[in-house]
Amino acid sequence: MKRITLILFILFVPSLLFAASSDLINAAKKEGNVVVYSITSRIANAAKSFEAKYGITVSAHNLKDFELIEKVTSEGANKVYGADFIIAQDSGRVFGEIIKPGYAYSYVPPDMKNIIPKMYQEPLYFSFITKAFIYNSETYTYPTITNVWELTEKKWEKKFWFKDPLKEGVNANFLTMVTSPEVSKQLESAYERHFGKKITLTTPNAGYEWIKGIINNQLVMFTSDTKMANSLGVKGQNIDAVALGTYSKLRYREKKNLALMPIMGMEPFAGFFYPSFLLIRENAKNPNAAKLFIEYLLTEEGFKPWSGSLGTYSSNPNIRPYPGDNTLDVWSRILVLESPEFIYQNRTDVEEFWNSMIY
């Protein structure tokens, strides 16, 4: 009997880990409503299920990432109440323009502190989206490129596709991270493995050198990841380019009959992934309802609007990815992750370098 009791306890513990405290639920219900600004329209479906579960009215506003940041900074500077919490993206700007001035702060639910990895708690990461190197799997049965430095060689001239980083902040963030000490060192080693010699720098580090190399090799820039995937995956056209784009577009293999496959073994990285953050506004009128909704979004039930497709992952490792997808743990070993503080301090320099090379 003791053994059976122990087994039952283990089986039921996980569900208890995600139960909000009765004190928080009661306090949230007394407030009765909550306002959220979000960079994803999926918040609407999460709001409906949250309302049904707790009887708390949700007012959800969907904004573009730059609109949300500008709105919160303006409201913060003028001491105006607008939202109780936000789901924000573009980590450098979020850090420098929202967190640093104190316009919002992280709340990690007590029951989640031993579940969500420490590195994702300050600021509190909500979800991640992956972008990976992708090729046409009809043209090539296996990837013909395994090192990012190959994209700087003549044989790949005009054959590397990337969304214009000046049109999407997360792409500019990735290029900024490429110049970070950790990633630039990885690029140095990858250069030596590929070319059999040490890199000779004409720029501050190997990250800048790689950016210079892909631009000089006539990088092809697209205005959207969707257009890029549609062009790359066409069958019967012998498309021999490589793109760095949104991994979720691999769903087009079935929906649009496209030949798309990721290059998981690319050195020293197979792409990048970027986060959104959950932050409570410093002048929230309904802080308890905000805390309850945040805790709800970090559960399997609350994350359902995001977990129904490839390429989106919760910071809660207990929430499984879409069937057939890799776990966030797997991606985190092969992709470059944004550092909000590094991006805040260095993105302007990288953008200036980019512009000096492009124009």
mmCIF file of C-alpha atoms in Angstrom:
data_model
loop_
_atom_site.group_PDB
_atom_site.id
_atom_site.type_symbol
_atom_site.label_atom_id
_atom_site.label_comp_id
_atom_site.label_asym_id
_atom_site.label_seq_id
_atom_site.Cartn_x
_atom_site.Cartn_y
_atom_site.Cartn_z
ATOM 1 C CA MET A 1 0.000 0.000 0.000
ATOM 2 C CA LYS A 2 2.845 2.408 0.782
ATOM 3 C CA ARG A 3 4.308 1.924 -2.674
ATOM 4 C CA ILE A 4 0.958 2.582 -4.361
ATOM 5 C CA THR A 5 0.450 5.720 -2.278
ATOM 6 C CA LEU A 6 3.874 7.034 -3.289
ATOM 7 C CA ILE A 7 3.224 6.444 -6.981
ATOM 8 C CA LEU A 8 -0.106 8.259 -6.826
ATOM 9 C CA PHE A 9 1.548 11.204 -5.122
ATOM 10 C CA ILE A 10 4.128 11.532 -7.853
ATOM 11 C CA LEU A 11 1.486 11.326 -10.522
ATOM 12 C CA PHE A 12 -0.632 14.092 -9.030
ATOM 13 C CA VAL A 13 2.107 16.527 -8.013
ATOM 14 C CA PRO A 14 2.583 18.111 -11.495
ATOM 15 C CA SER A 15 -1.023 19.298 -11.646
ATOM 16 C CA LEU A 16 -0.710 20.815 -8.169
ATOM 17 C CA LEU A 17 2.344 22.772 -9.235
ATOM 18 C CA PHE A 18 0.217 24.897 -11.552
ATOM 19 C CA ALA A 19 -2.655 25.636 -9.134
ATOM 20 C CA ALA A 20 -2.886 29.344 -8.335
ATOM 21 C CA SER A 21 -3.297 30.103 -4.619
ATOM 22 C CA SER A 22 -6.813 30.715 -3.357
ATOM 23 C CA ASP A 23 -5.680 34.066 -1.932
ATOM 24 C CA LEU A 24 -4.514 35.254 -5.356
ATOM 25 C CA ILE A 25 -7.673 33.987 -7.050
ATOM 26 C CA ASN A 26 -9.898 35.764 -4.525
ATOM 27 C CA ALA A 27 -7.939 39.009 -4.779
ATOM 28 C CA ALA A 28 -8.052 38.849 -8.579
ATOM 29 C CA LYS A 29 -11.801 38.217 -8.583
ATOM 30 C CA LYS A 30 -12.336 41.241 -6.341
ATOM 31 C CA GLU A 31 -10.603 43.380 -8.961
ATOM 32 C CA GLY A 32 -12.850 41.762 -11.547
ATOM 33 C CA ASN A 33 -11.031 42.773 -14.715
ATOM 34 C CA VAL A 34 -7.600 43.042 -16.289
ATOM 35 C CA VAL A 35 -6.159 44.970 -19.245
ATOM 36 C CA VAL A 36 -3.324 43.580 -21.370
ATOM 37 C CA TYR A 37 -1.283 44.922 -24.283
ATOM 38 C CA SER A 38 0.070 42.117 -26.459
ATOM 39 C CA ILE A 39 2.206 41.702 -29.576
ATOM 40 C CA THR A 40 0.299 38.560 -30.538
ATOM 41 C CA SER A 41 -3.325 38.218 -31.596
ATOM 42 C CA ARG A 42 -3.433 34.819 -29.913
ATOM 43 C CA ILE A 43 -4.022 36.624 -26.647
ATOM 44 C CA ALA A 44 -7.702 36.891 -27.640
ATOM 45 C CA ASN A 45 -8.222 33.132 -27.394
ATOM 46 C CA ALA A 46 -6.266 32.937 -24.139
ATOM 47 C CA ALA A 47 -8.420 35.763 -22.756
ATOM 48 C CA LYS A 48 -11.628 33.891 -23.560
ATOM 49 C CA SER A 49 -10.534 30.753 -21.745
ATOM 50 C CA PHE A 50 -9.217 32.785 -18.787
ATOM 51 C CA GLU A 51 -12.555 34.629 -18.492
ATOM 52 C CA ALA A 52 -14.432 31.336 -18.610
ATOM 53 C CA LYS A 53 -12.220 29.815 -15.922
ATOM 54 C CA TYR A 54 -12.150 32.687 -13.431
ATOM 55 C CA GLY A 55 -15.006 35.022 -14.350
ATOM 56 C CA ILE A 56 -12.584 37.941 -14.707
ATOM 57 C CA THR A 57 -13.146 40.275 -17.670
ATOM 58 C CA VAL A 58 -10.172 40.698 -19.973
ATOM 59 C CA SER A 59 -9.593 43.697 -22.217
ATOM 60 C CA ALA A 60 -6.892 42.583 -24.673
ATOM 61 C CA HIS A 61 -5.238 44.961 -27.129
ATOM 62 C CA ASN A 62 -3.122 43.574 -29.969
ATOM 63 C CA LEU A 63 -0.290 45.880 -31.070
ATOM 64 C CA LYS A 64 2.815 45.669 -33.235
ATOM 65 C CA ASP A 65 5.997 45.392 -31.184
ATOM 66 C CA PHE A 66 7.145 48.966 -31.846
ATOM 67 C CA GLU A 67 3.641 50.319 -31.205
ATOM 68 C CA LEU A 68 3.455 48.568 -27.854
ATOM 69 C CA ILE A 69 6.865 49.841 -26.762
ATOM 70 C CA GLU A 70 6.067 53.403 -27.773
ATOM 71 C CA LYS A 71 2.663 53.263 -26.058
ATOM 72 C CA VAL A 72 4.035 51.926 -22.789
ATOM 73 C CA THR A 73 6.964 54.357 -22.715
ATOM 74 C CA SER A 74 4.651 57.281 -23.399
ATOM 75 C CA GLU A 75 2.170 56.183 -20.733
ATOM 76 C CA GLY A 76 4.989 55.487 -18.298
ATOM 77 C CA ALA A 77 6.641 58.853 -18.794
ATOM 78 C CA ASN A 78 3.316 60.642 -18.340
ATOM 79 C CA LYS A 79 2.114 58.482 -15.412
ATOM 80 C CA VAL A 80 -0.900 57.316 -17.420
ATOM 81 C CA TYR A 81 -2.627 54.013 -16.692
ATOM 82 C CA GLY A 82 -3.179 51.949 -19.809
ATOM 83 C CA ALA A 83 -2.628 48.275 -19.093
ATOM 84 C CA ASP A 84 -2.101 46.003 -16.116
ATOM 85 C CA PHE A 85 0.438 43.824 -17.869
ATOM 86 C CA ILE A 86 2.054 43.430 -21.256
ATOM 87 C CA ILE A 87 3.348 40.733 -23.560
ATOM 88 C CA ALA A 88 6.255 42.531 -25.231
ATOM 89 C CA GLN A 89 8.861 41.704 -27.874
ATOM 90 C CA ASP A 90 12.139 43.193 -29.217
ATOM 91 C CA SER A 91 14.258 42.525 -26.166
ATOM 92 C CA GLY A 92 16.805 45.348 -26.446
ATOM 93 C CA ARG A 93 14.119 48.010 -26.628
ATOM 94 C CA VAL A 94 12.019 46.283 -23.949
ATOM 95 C CA PHE A 95 15.027 46.274 -21.616
ATOM 96 C CA GLY A 96 16.170 49.805 -22.346
ATOM 97 C CA GLU A 97 12.850 51.610 -22.780
ATOM 98 C CA ILE A 98 10.459 49.733 -20.488
ATOM 99 C CA ILE A 99 12.324 47.769 -17.815
ATOM 100 C CA LYS A 100 15.273 50.081 -17.180
ATOM 101 C CA PRO A 101 13.090 53.183 -16.549
ATOM 102 C CA GLY A 102 10.872 51.120 -14.242
ATOM 103 C CA TYR A 103 7.696 51.205 -16.339
ATOM 104 C CA ALA A 104 7.180 47.455 -15.866
ATOM 105 C CA TYR A 105 8.546 44.611 -13.776
ATOM 106 C CA SER A 106 8.682 40.821 -13.745
ATOM 107 C CA TYR A 107 6.434 38.668 -11.593
ATOM 108 C CA VAL A 108 7.373 34.997 -11.420
ATOM 109 C CA PRO A 109 4.554 32.934 -9.869
ATOM 110 C CA PRO A 110 5.901 31.223 -6.721
ATOM 111 C CA ASP A 111 4.955 27.766 -8.004
ATOM 112 C CA MET A 112 6.900 28.420 -11.209
ATOM 113 C CA LYS A 113 10.196 29.519 -9.662
ATOM 114 C CA ASN A 114 11.563 25.971 -9.570
ATOM 115 C CA ILE A 115 10.147 25.073 -12.985
ATOM 116 C CA ILE A 116 11.032 27.929 -15.325
ATOM 117 C CA PRO A 117 14.823 28.044 -15.833
ATOM 118 C CA LYS A 118 16.466 30.834 -13.835
ATOM 119 C CA MET A 119 17.846 32.408 -17.008
ATOM 120 C CA TYR A 120 14.262 32.986 -18.188
ATOM 121 C CA GLN A 121 12.975 34.627 -14.994
ATOM 122 C CA GLU A 122 14.449 38.150 -15.065
ATOM 123 C CA PRO A 123 12.937 39.499 -17.163
ATOM 124 C CA LEU A 124 10.210 36.840 -17.259
ATOM 125 C CA TYR A 125 10.245 35.111 -20.624
ATOM 126 C CA PHE A 126 6.880 33.951 -21.930
ATOM 127 C CA SER A 127 7.418 32.359 -25.337
ATOM 128 C CA PHE A 128 10.076 31.841 -27.987
ATOM 129 C CA ILE A 129 9.987 31.771 -31.779
ATOM 130 C CA THR A 130 12.700 30.064 -33.816
ATOM 131 C CA LYS A 131 14.339 31.055 -37.080
ATOM 132 C CA ALA A 132 16.563 28.507 -38.790
ATOM 133 C CA PHE A 133 18.624 27.995 -41.923
ATOM 134 C CA ILE A 134 16.345 26.285 -44.445
ATOM 135 C CA TYR A 135 16.939 24.740 -47.877
ATOM 136 C CA ASN A 136 14.938 23.207 -50.735
ATOM 137 C CA SER A 137 14.776 19.487 -49.949
ATOM 138 C CA GLU A 138 13.827 18.571 -53.523
ATOM 139 C CA THR A 139 16.920 20.237 -54.963
ATOM 140 C CA TYR A 140 19.134 18.641 -52.315
ATOM 141 C CA THR A 141 18.396 15.402 -50.481
ATOM 142 C CA TYR A 142 20.796 16.533 -47.768
ATOM 143 C CA PRO A 143 22.077 20.023 -46.923
ATOM 144 C CA THR A 144 25.037 21.003 -49.081
ATOM 145 C CA ILE A 145 26.159 23.610 -46.572
ATOM 146 C CA THR A 146 27.166 22.994 -42.965
ATOM 147 C CA ASN A 147 29.120 26.112 -41.949
ATOM 148 C CA VAL A 148 27.863 29.706 -41.950
ATOM 149 C CA TRP A 149 31.147 30.899 -43.469
ATOM 150 C CA GLU A 150 30.288 29.077 -46.685
ATOM 151 C CA LEU A 151 27.689 31.795 -47.213
ATOM 152 C CA THR A 152 30.543 34.260 -47.738
ATOM 153 C CA GLU A 153 32.054 32.205 -50.603
ATOM 154 C CA LYS A 154 31.592 32.838 -54.320
ATOM 155 C CA LYS A 155 29.570 29.648 -54.898
ATOM 156 C CA TRP A 156 26.867 31.064 -52.608
ATOM 157 C CA GLU A 157 26.820 34.540 -54.137
ATOM 158 C CA LYS A 158 23.222 35.825 -54.325
ATOM 159 C CA LYS A 159 22.074 32.516 -52.816
ATOM 160 C CA PHE A 160 21.694 33.482 -49.165
ATOM 161 C CA TRP A 161 18.251 34.898 -48.346
ATOM 162 C CA PHE A 162 17.339 36.878 -45.244
ATOM 163 C CA LYS A 163 14.558 39.233 -44.224
ATOM 164 C CA ASP A 164 15.746 42.840 -44.249
ATOM 165 C CA PRO A 165 16.889 43.516 -40.647
ATOM 166 C CA LEU A 166 15.819 47.150 -40.939
ATOM 167 C CA LYS A 167 12.245 45.910 -41.446
ATOM 168 C CA GLU A 168 12.188 43.514 -38.491
ATOM 169 C CA GLY A 169 13.754 44.216 -35.129
ATOM 170 C CA VAL A 170 14.431 40.585 -34.219
ATOM 171 C CA ASN A 171 16.631 40.145 -37.306
ATOM 172 C CA ALA A 172 18.633 43.229 -36.324
ATOM 173 C CA ASN A 173 18.873 41.743 -32.831
ATOM 174 C CA PHE A 174 20.297 38.519 -34.260
ATOM 175 C CA LEU A 175 22.975 40.407 -36.197
ATOM 176 C CA THR A 176 23.804 42.292 -33.008
ATOM 177 C CA MET A 177 24.183 39.027 -31.085
ATOM 178 C CA VAL A 178 26.502 37.705 -33.789
ATOM 179 C CA THR A 179 28.952 40.422 -32.691
ATOM 180 C CA SER A 180 28.758 39.473 -29.003
ATOM 181 C CA PRO A 181 31.940 38.077 -27.416
ATOM 182 C CA GLU A 182 30.534 34.557 -27.059
ATOM 183 C CA VAL A 183 29.145 34.192 -30.590
ATOM 184 C CA SER A 184 32.042 35.975 -32.295
ATOM 185 C CA LYS A 185 34.442 33.521 -30.609
ATOM 186 C CA GLN A 186 32.345 30.653 -31.945
ATOM 187 C CA LEU A 187 32.542 32.212 -35.406
ATOM 188 C CA GLU A 188 36.326 32.464 -35.115
ATOM 189 C CA SER A 189 36.570 28.748 -34.409
ATOM 190 C CA ALA A 190 34.097 27.893 -37.196
ATOM 191 C CA TYR A 191 36.145 29.984 -39.649
ATOM 192 C CA GLU A 192 39.321 28.100 -38.755
ATOM 193 C CA ARG A 193 37.600 24.722 -39.079
ATOM 194 C CA HIS A 194 36.208 25.626 -42.490
ATOM 195 C CA PHE A 195 39.143 27.454 -44.073
ATOM 196 C CA GLY A 196 41.967 25.721 -42.204
ATOM 197 C CA LYS A 197 43.518 28.996 -41.008
ATOM 198 C CA LYS A 198 42.928 31.689 -38.426
ATOM 199 C CA ILE A 199 40.715 34.597 -39.358
ATOM 200 C CA THR A 200 42.313 37.926 -40.323
ATOM 201 C CA LEU A 201 40.125 40.706 -38.973
ATOM 202 C CA THR A 202 39.345 43.893 -40.875
ATOM 203 C CA THR A 203 36.488 44.729 -38.478
ATOM 204 C CA PRO A 204 36.130 44.653 -34.654
ATOM 205 C CA ASN A 205 35.522 40.885 -34.418
ATOM 206 C CA ALA A 206 34.480 37.747 -36.307
ATOM 207 C CA GLY A 207 30.802 38.623 -35.994
ATOM 208 C CA TYR A 208 31.252 41.885 -37.851
ATOM 209 C CA GLU A 209 33.476 40.037 -40.314
ATOM 210 C CA TRP A 210 30.707 37.525 -41.083
ATOM 211 C CA ILE A 211 28.171 40.307 -41.569
ATOM 212 C CA LYS A 212 30.587 42.022 -43.936
ATOM 213 C CA GLY A 213 31.134 38.748 -45.791
ATOM 214 C CA ILE A 214 27.463 37.979 -46.435
ATOM 215 C CA ILE A 215 26.784 41.544 -47.580
ATOM 216 C CA ASN A 216 29.755 41.507 -49.952
ATOM 217 C CA ASN A 217 28.493 38.178 -51.284
ATOM 218 C CA GLN A 218 25.300 39.971 -52.349
ATOM 219 C CA LEU A 219 22.917 38.828 -49.677
ATOM 220 C CA VAL A 220 19.345 38.737 -51.000
ATOM 221 C CA MET A 221 16.912 40.525 -48.694
ATOM 222 C CA PHE A 222 13.174 39.814 -48.577
ATOM 223 C CA THR A 223 10.372 41.868 -47.074
ATOM 224 C CA SER A 224 8.752 38.882 -45.319
ATOM 225 C CA ASP A 225 9.560 35.363 -44.152
ATOM 226 C CA THR A 226 6.408 34.089 -45.865
ATOM 227 C CA LYS A 227 7.530 35.337 -49.283
ATOM 228 C CA MET A 228 10.959 33.888 -48.654
ATOM 229 C CA ALA A 229 9.604 30.440 -47.762
ATOM 230 C CA ASN A 230 7.229 30.447 -50.743
ATOM 231 C CA SER A 231 10.117 31.232 -53.087
ATOM 232 C CA LEU A 232 12.584 28.816 -51.536
ATOM 233 C CA GLY A 233 10.338 25.759 -51.372
ATOM 234 C CA VAL A 234 9.019 25.738 -54.963
ATOM 235 C CA LYS A 235 9.268 22.296 -56.517
ATOM 236 C CA GLY A 236 10.586 21.577 -60.002
ATOM 237 C CA GLN A 237 12.666 24.782 -60.195
ATOM 238 C CA ASN A 238 16.028 23.525 -58.864
ATOM 239 C CA ILE A 239 16.154 26.236 -56.182
ATOM 240 C CA ASP A 240 19.658 26.083 -54.708
ATOM 241 C CA ALA A 241 19.529 28.954 -52.212
ATOM 242 C CA VAL A 242 19.649 28.891 -48.414
ATOM 243 C CA ALA A 243 17.367 31.081 -46.293
ATOM 244 C CA LEU A 244 17.432 32.083 -42.660
ATOM 245 C CA GLY A 245 13.763 32.369 -41.808
ATOM 246 C CA THR A 246 10.915 31.458 -39.513
ATOM 247 C CA TYR A 247 10.931 27.752 -38.730
ATOM 248 C CA SER A 248 7.141 27.630 -38.483
ATOM 249 C CA LYS A 249 6.964 28.099 -42.267
ATOM 250 C CA LEU A 250 7.819 24.413 -42.554
ATOM 251 C CA ARG A 251 4.091 23.842 -42.128
ATOM 252 C CA TYR A 252 3.869 24.919 -45.776
ATOM 253 C CA ARG A 253 5.257 21.513 -46.743
ATOM 254 C CA GLU A 254 1.742 20.146 -46.430
ATOM 255 C CA LYS A 255 -0.354 23.290 -46.811
ATOM 256 C CA LYS A 256 1.368 24.546 -49.971
ATOM 257 C CA ASN A 257 3.267 21.448 -51.163
ATOM 258 C CA LEU A 258 6.646 23.135 -50.666
ATOM 259 C CA ALA A 259 10.011 21.415 -50.254
ATOM 260 C CA LEU A 260 11.444 22.936 -47.069
ATOM 261 C CA MET A 261 13.883 21.449 -44.571
ATOM 262 C CA PRO A 262 16.005 22.960 -41.768
ATOM 263 C CA ILE A 263 19.785 22.619 -41.527
ATOM 264 C CA MET A 264 20.093 21.394 -37.966
ATOM 265 C CA GLY A 265 23.838 20.735 -38.181
ATOM 266 C CA MET A 266 25.009 24.190 -39.267
ATOM 267 C CA GLU A 267 28.148 25.472 -37.525
ATOM 268 C CA PRO A 268 28.495 27.300 -35.232
ATOM 269 C CA PHE A 269 24.753 28.000 -35.044
ATOM 270 C CA ALA A 270 21.677 26.815 -36.942
ATOM 271 C CA GLY A 271 19.807 30.114 -36.638
ATOM 272 C CA PHE A 272 18.396 32.076 -33.735
ATOM 273 C CA PHE A 273 15.413 32.280 -31.414
ATOM 274 C CA TYR A 274 13.815 35.281 -29.818
ATOM 275 C CA PRO A 275 11.514 35.799 -26.832
ATOM 276 C CA SER A 276 8.441 37.668 -25.738
ATOM 277 C CA PHE A 277 8.178 38.830 -22.138
ATOM 278 C CA LEU A 278 5.458 38.965 -19.484
ATOM 279 C CA LEU A 279 5.701 42.193 -17.498
ATOM 280 C CA ILE A 280 3.375 43.902 -15.018
ATOM 281 C CA ARG A 281 2.988 47.655 -15.437
ATOM 282 C CA GLU A 282 4.271 49.659 -12.485
ATOM 283 C CA ASN A 283 0.942 51.513 -12.140
ATOM 284 C CA ALA A 284 -1.341 48.524 -12.725
ATOM 285 C CA LYS A 285 -4.850 49.012 -11.332
ATOM 286 C CA ASN A 286 -5.506 45.275 -11.270
ATOM 287 C CA PRO A 287 -2.163 43.745 -10.221
ATOM 288 C CA ASN A 288 -3.651 40.574 -8.749
ATOM 289 C CA ALA A 289 -5.675 39.816 -11.869
ATOM 290 C CA ALA A 290 -2.498 40.465 -13.878
ATOM 291 C CA LYS A 291 -0.546 38.014 -11.711
ATOM 292 C CA LEU A 292 -3.264 35.377 -12.060
ATOM 293 C CA PHE A 293 -3.420 35.781 -15.844
ATOM 294 C CA ILE A 294 0.383 35.566 -16.092
ATOM 295 C CA GLU A 295 0.381 32.361 -14.069
ATOM 296 C CA TYR A 296 -2.406 31.016 -16.291
ATOM 297 C CA LEU A 297 -0.432 31.798 -19.481
ATOM 298 C CA LEU A 298 2.485 29.786 -18.131
ATOM 299 C CA THR A 299 0.365 26.631 -17.823
ATOM 300 C CA GLU A 300 -0.426 24.095 -20.527
ATOM 301 C CA GLU A 301 -4.054 25.238 -20.574
ATOM 302 C CA GLY A 302 -3.190 28.915 -20.884
ATOM 303 C CA PHE A 303 -0.538 28.331 -23.549
ATOM 304 C CA LYS A 304 -2.829 26.357 -25.876
ATOM 305 C CA PRO A 305 -3.318 29.227 -28.370
ATOM 306 C CA TRP A 306 0.464 29.182 -28.959
ATOM 307 C CA SER A 307 1.281 25.476 -28.746
ATOM 308 C CA GLY A 308 -0.923 24.439 -31.664
ATOM 309 C CA SER A 309 1.731 24.898 -34.349
ATOM 310 C CA LEU A 310 5.427 24.490 -35.116
ATOM 311 C CA GLY A 311 7.993 26.991 -33.988
ATOM 312 C CA THR A 312 6.573 28.480 -30.785
ATOM 313 C CA TYR A 313 7.651 27.369 -27.317
ATOM 314 C CA SER A 314 6.803 28.202 -23.706
ATOM 315 C CA SER A 315 9.424 29.137 -21.119
ATOM 316 C CA ASN A 316 7.773 26.423 -18.996
ATOM 317 C CA PRO A 317 9.677 23.262 -20.025
ATOM 318 C CA ASN A 318 6.791 21.055 -18.895
ATOM 319 C CA ILE A 319 4.668 22.313 -21.794
ATOM 320 C CA ARG A 320 5.373 20.031 -24.732
ATOM 321 C CA PRO A 321 6.050 21.456 -28.184
ATOM 322 C CA TYR A 322 3.879 20.758 -31.194
ATOM 323 C CA PRO A 323 4.013 17.035 -32.162
ATOM 324 C CA GLY A 324 7.082 16.352 -34.281
ATOM 325 C CA ASP A 325 8.812 19.589 -33.281
ATOM 326 C CA ASN A 326 12.013 19.844 -31.255
ATOM 327 C CA THR A 327 11.921 20.903 -27.629
ATOM 328 C CA LEU A 328 13.135 24.325 -26.575
ATOM 329 C CA ASP A 329 16.044 22.590 -24.844
ATOM 330 C CA VAL A 330 17.190 21.118 -28.172
ATOM 331 C CA TRP A 331 16.858 24.454 -29.989
ATOM 332 C CA SER A 332 18.667 26.352 -27.239
ATOM 333 C CA ARG A 333 21.803 24.277 -27.880
ATOM 334 C CA ILE A 334 22.052 25.167 -31.565
ATOM 335 C CA LEU A 335 20.459 28.607 -31.893
ATOM 336 C CA VAL A 336 21.605 32.074 -30.863
ATOM 337 C CA LEU A 337 19.459 33.614 -28.102
ATOM 338 C CA GLU A 338 19.023 37.334 -27.607
ATOM 339 C CA SER A 339 20.599 39.096 -24.641
ATOM 340 C CA PRO A 340 18.356 42.089 -23.907
ATOM 341 C CA GLU A 341 21.095 44.113 -22.238
ATOM 342 C CA PHE A 342 23.744 43.416 -24.901
ATOM 343 C CA ILE A 343 21.323 44.326 -27.677
ATOM 344 C CA TYR A 344 20.302 47.518 -25.893
ATOM 345 C CA GLN A 345 23.958 48.555 -25.592
ATOM 346 C CA ASN A 346 25.175 47.502 -29.049
ATOM 347 C CA ARG A 347 22.395 47.385 -31.661
ATOM 348 C CA THR A 348 22.894 50.985 -32.811
ATOM 349 C CA ASP A 349 26.566 50.255 -33.594
ATOM 350 C CA VAL A 350 25.659 47.149 -35.599
ATOM 351 C CA GLU A 351 22.932 48.976 -37.516
ATOM 352 C CA GLU A 352 25.374 51.761 -38.364
ATOM 353 C CA PHE A 353 27.877 49.171 -39.582
ATOM 354 C CA TRP A 354 25.154 47.470 -41.625
ATOM 355 C CA ASN A 355 24.152 50.742 -43.255
ATOM 356 C CA SER A 356 27.756 51.622 -44.031
ATOM 357 C CA MET A 357 28.121 48.297 -45.881
ATOM 358 C CA ILE A 358 24.761 48.371 -47.675
ATOM 359 C CA TYR A 359 24.710 51.979 -48.856
#
